[in-house]
Short mmCIF file of the C-alpha atoms (twelve columns), coordinates in Angstrom:
data_MODEL
# 
_entry.id   MODEL 
# 
loop_
_atom_site.group_PDB 
_atom_site.id 
_atom_site.type_symbol 
_atom_site.label_atom_id 
_atom_site.label_alt_id 
_atom_site.label_comp_id 
_atom_site.label_asym_id 
_atom_site.label_seq_id 
_atom_site.Cartn_x 
_atom_site.Cartn_y 
_atom_site.Cartn_z 
_atom_site.pdbx_PDB_model_num 
ATOM 1   C CA . MET A 1   -1.103  -10.215 -19.916 1 
ATOM 2   C CA . HIS A 2   0.965   -8.049  -22.941 1 
ATOM 3   C CA . ASN A 3   3.917   -6.374  -21.964 1 
ATOM 4   C CA . CYS A 4   4.489   -7.997  -19.028 1 
ATOM 5   C CA . THR A 5   7.850   -8.489  -17.283 1 
ATOM 6   C CA . ASN A 6   9.808   -11.637 -16.242 1 
ATOM 7   C CA . GLU A 7   11.401  -9.193  -13.187 1 
ATOM 8   C CA . PRO A 8   10.914  -10.232 -9.940  1 
ATOM 9   C CA . LEU A 9   8.286   -8.447  -8.050  1 
ATOM 10  C CA . ILE A 10  7.716   -8.000  -4.345  1 
ATOM 11  C CA . ILE A 11  4.340   -7.007  -2.670  1 
ATOM 12  C CA . VAL A 12  3.659   -5.428  -0.106  1 
ATOM 13  C CA . SER A 13  0.315   -5.619  1.964   1 
ATOM 14  C CA . PHE A 14  -0.246  -3.462  5.177   1 
ATOM 15  C CA . THR A 15  -1.986  -3.765  6.991   1 
ATOM 16  C CA . VAL A 16  -2.884  -0.941  9.653   1 
ATOM 17  C CA . ASN A 17  -4.579  -1.290  13.020  1 
ATOM 18  C CA . TRP A 18  -6.653  1.406   15.482  1 
ATOM 19  C CA . ALA A 19  -9.288  1.664   18.144  1 
ATOM 20  C CA . GLU A 20  -10.092 5.545   18.146  1 
ATOM 21  C CA . ARG A 21  -12.433 6.153   15.260  1 
ATOM 22  C CA . GLY A 22  -11.074 9.779   15.394  1 
ATOM 23  C CA . ASP A 23  -8.637  8.443   14.244  1 
ATOM 24  C CA . ASP A 24  -9.425  7.243   10.638  1 
ATOM 25  C CA . GLU A 25  -8.115  10.158  8.855   1 
ATOM 26  C CA . PHE A 26  -4.326  11.056  10.586  1 
ATOM 27  C CA . VAL A 27  -4.236  6.657   10.102  1 
ATOM 28  C CA . LYS A 28  -5.196  7.431   5.932   1 
ATOM 29  C CA . THR A 29  -3.061  9.978   5.684   1 
ATOM 30  C CA . THR A 30  0.177   9.379   7.133   1 
ATOM 31  C CA . THR A 31  -0.767  5.180   5.646   1 
ATOM 32  C CA . ARG A 32  -0.953  7.165   2.012   1 
ATOM 33  C CA . ARG A 33  2.265   9.152   2.592   1 
ATOM 34  C CA . THR A 34  4.330   5.912   4.007   1 
ATOM 35  C CA . VAL A 35  3.286   4.689   0.199   1 
ATOM 36  C CA . GLU A 36  4.682   6.947   -1.718  1 
ATOM 37  C CA . GLN A 37  7.752   7.587   0.152   1 
ATOM 38  C CA . ILE A 38  9.003   3.785   -0.701  1 
ATOM 39  C CA . ASP A 39  7.031   5.102   -4.033  1 
ATOM 40  C CA . ALA A 40  9.466   7.747   -4.245  1 
ATOM 41  C CA . VAL A 41  12.418  5.238   -3.385  1 
ATOM 42  C CA . ALA A 42  11.740  2.841   -5.515  1 
ATOM 43  C CA . ALA A 43  11.582  5.451   -8.394  1 
ATOM 44  C CA . ALA A 44  14.540  6.649   -7.416  1 
ATOM 45  C CA . ASN A 45  16.485  3.536   -7.157  1 
ATOM 46  C CA . LYS A 46  15.129  1.987   -10.427 1 
ATOM 47  C CA . THR A 47  13.413  -0.732  -9.442  1 
ATOM 48  C CA . GLY A 48  9.742   0.927   -8.971  1 
ATOM 49  C CA . HIS A 49  7.095   -0.814  -10.674 1 
ATOM 50  C CA . ARG A 50  3.575   -0.043  -11.571 1 
ATOM 51  C CA . TYR A 51  1.658   -2.928  -10.972 1 
ATOM 52  C CA . ARG A 52  -0.646  -2.867  -7.700  1 
ATOM 53  C CA . TYR A 53  -2.350  -5.898  -6.307  1 
ATOM 54  C CA . LEU A 54  -6.096  -5.191  -6.695  1 
ATOM 55  C CA . ASN A 55  -6.850  -6.186  -3.832  1 
ATOM 56  C CA . TYR A 56  -3.968  -5.097  -1.360  1 
ATOM 57  C CA . CYS A 57  -4.558  -1.367  -3.161  1 
ATOM 58  C CA . ALA A 58  -5.767  1.785   -0.579  1 
ATOM 59  C CA . GLU A 59  -9.313  3.413   -2.388  1 
ATOM 60  C CA . TRP A 60  -6.526  6.060   -3.912  1 
ATOM 61  C CA . GLN A 61  -4.936  3.307   -5.905  1 
ATOM 62  C CA . ARG A 62  -5.655  3.440   -9.438  1 
ATOM 63  C CA . PRO A 63  -4.838  -0.154  -9.873  1 
ATOM 64  C CA . PHE A 64  -6.183  -0.506  -13.760 1 
ATOM 65  C CA . LYS A 65  -3.034  2.035   -14.546 1 
ATOM 66  C CA . GLY A 66  -0.789  -0.926  -14.095 1 
ATOM 67  C CA . TYR A 67  -1.799  -3.333  -16.133 1 
ATOM 68  C CA . GLY A 68  -0.683  -1.262  -18.983 1 
ATOM 69  C CA . GLU A 69  -3.031  0.555   -21.246 1 
ATOM 70  C CA . GLU A 70  -2.593  -2.048  -23.747 1 
ATOM 71  C CA . ASN A 71  -4.336  -4.722  -21.423 1 
ATOM 72  C CA . LEU A 72  -6.043  -2.044  -19.895 1 
ATOM 73  C CA . ARG A 73  -8.371  -0.612  -22.803 1 
ATOM 74  C CA . PHE A 74  -7.961  -4.495  -23.780 1 
ATOM 75  C CA . LEU A 75  -10.084 -4.939  -20.336 1 
ATOM 76  C CA . GLN A 76  -13.128 -2.123  -20.840 1 
ATOM 77  C CA . ARG A 77  -13.608 -3.345  -24.268 1 
ATOM 78  C CA . VAL A 78  -14.272 -6.394  -22.246 1 
ATOM 79  C CA . SER A 79  -15.971 -4.969  -20.229 1 
ATOM 80  C CA . ARG A 80  -18.392 -3.222  -22.992 1 
ATOM 81  C CA . ARG A 81  -18.880 -5.667  -25.487 1 
ATOM 82  C CA . TYR A 82  -20.499 -8.858  -22.026 1 
ATOM 83  C CA . ASP A 83  -21.620 -6.663  -19.488 1 
ATOM 84  C CA . PRO A 84  -23.217 -3.098  -22.130 1 
ATOM 85  C CA . GLU A 85  -25.237 -2.041  -19.587 1 
ATOM 86  C CA . GLY A 86  -22.508 -2.175  -17.212 1 
ATOM 87  C CA . LEU A 87  -24.186 -3.284  -14.326 1 
ATOM 88  C CA . PHE A 88  -20.893 -5.184  -13.080 1 
ATOM 89  C CA . GLN A 89  -19.380 -1.732  -12.740 1 
ATOM 90  C CA . ARG A 90  -22.119 0.722   -11.328 1 
ATOM 91  C CA . GLY A 91  -24.613 -1.656  -9.789  1 
ATOM 92  C CA . CYS A 92  -21.428 -3.658  -7.756  1 
ATOM 93  C CA . VAL A 93  -21.084 -1.575  -4.176  1 
ATOM 94  C CA . GLY A 94  -17.539 -1.508  -3.751  1 
ATOM 95  C CA . GLY A 95  -14.013 -2.348  -5.472  1 
ATOM 96  C CA . PHE A 96  -11.710 -0.890  -7.864  1 
ATOM 97  C CA . LYS A 97  -14.254 -0.673  -11.583 1 
ATOM 98  C CA . LEU A 98  -12.832 0.151   -15.052 1 
ATOM 99  C CA . ASN A 99  -14.823 2.926   -15.591 1 
ATOM 100 C CA . VAL A 100 -15.473 1.562   -19.262 1 
ATOM 101 C CA . MET A 101 -17.892 4.839   -20.229 1 
ATOM 102 C CA . ASN A 102 -14.875 6.566   -19.134 1 
ATOM 103 C CA . ASP A 103 -11.683 4.890   -20.301 1 
ATOM 104 C CA . ASP A 104 -10.723 6.193   -16.798 1 
ATOM 105 C CA . ALA A 105 -9.042  3.367   -14.256 1 
# 
């Protein structure tokens, strides 16, 4: 990957458990707000980083954006070359996709 930094990086994963389905939206909203506040403080202190560990991301996060524009475009080109019909982008359930058809990941 190009344009990677050699600076230290801390990766955080939230594990949240709750008993009632009725609390789903509250927990998701609260968790998202918390992560966004942490990101804002990190950015204000110039300690934030664009990278997001794919396996720890919530569905609202965009981990491929953290790879940098050049790296993202490279992955999309490789996907189009070796999977021109988009089987792995459209045919696999769940997970994050490169969105090679509209170049937005």
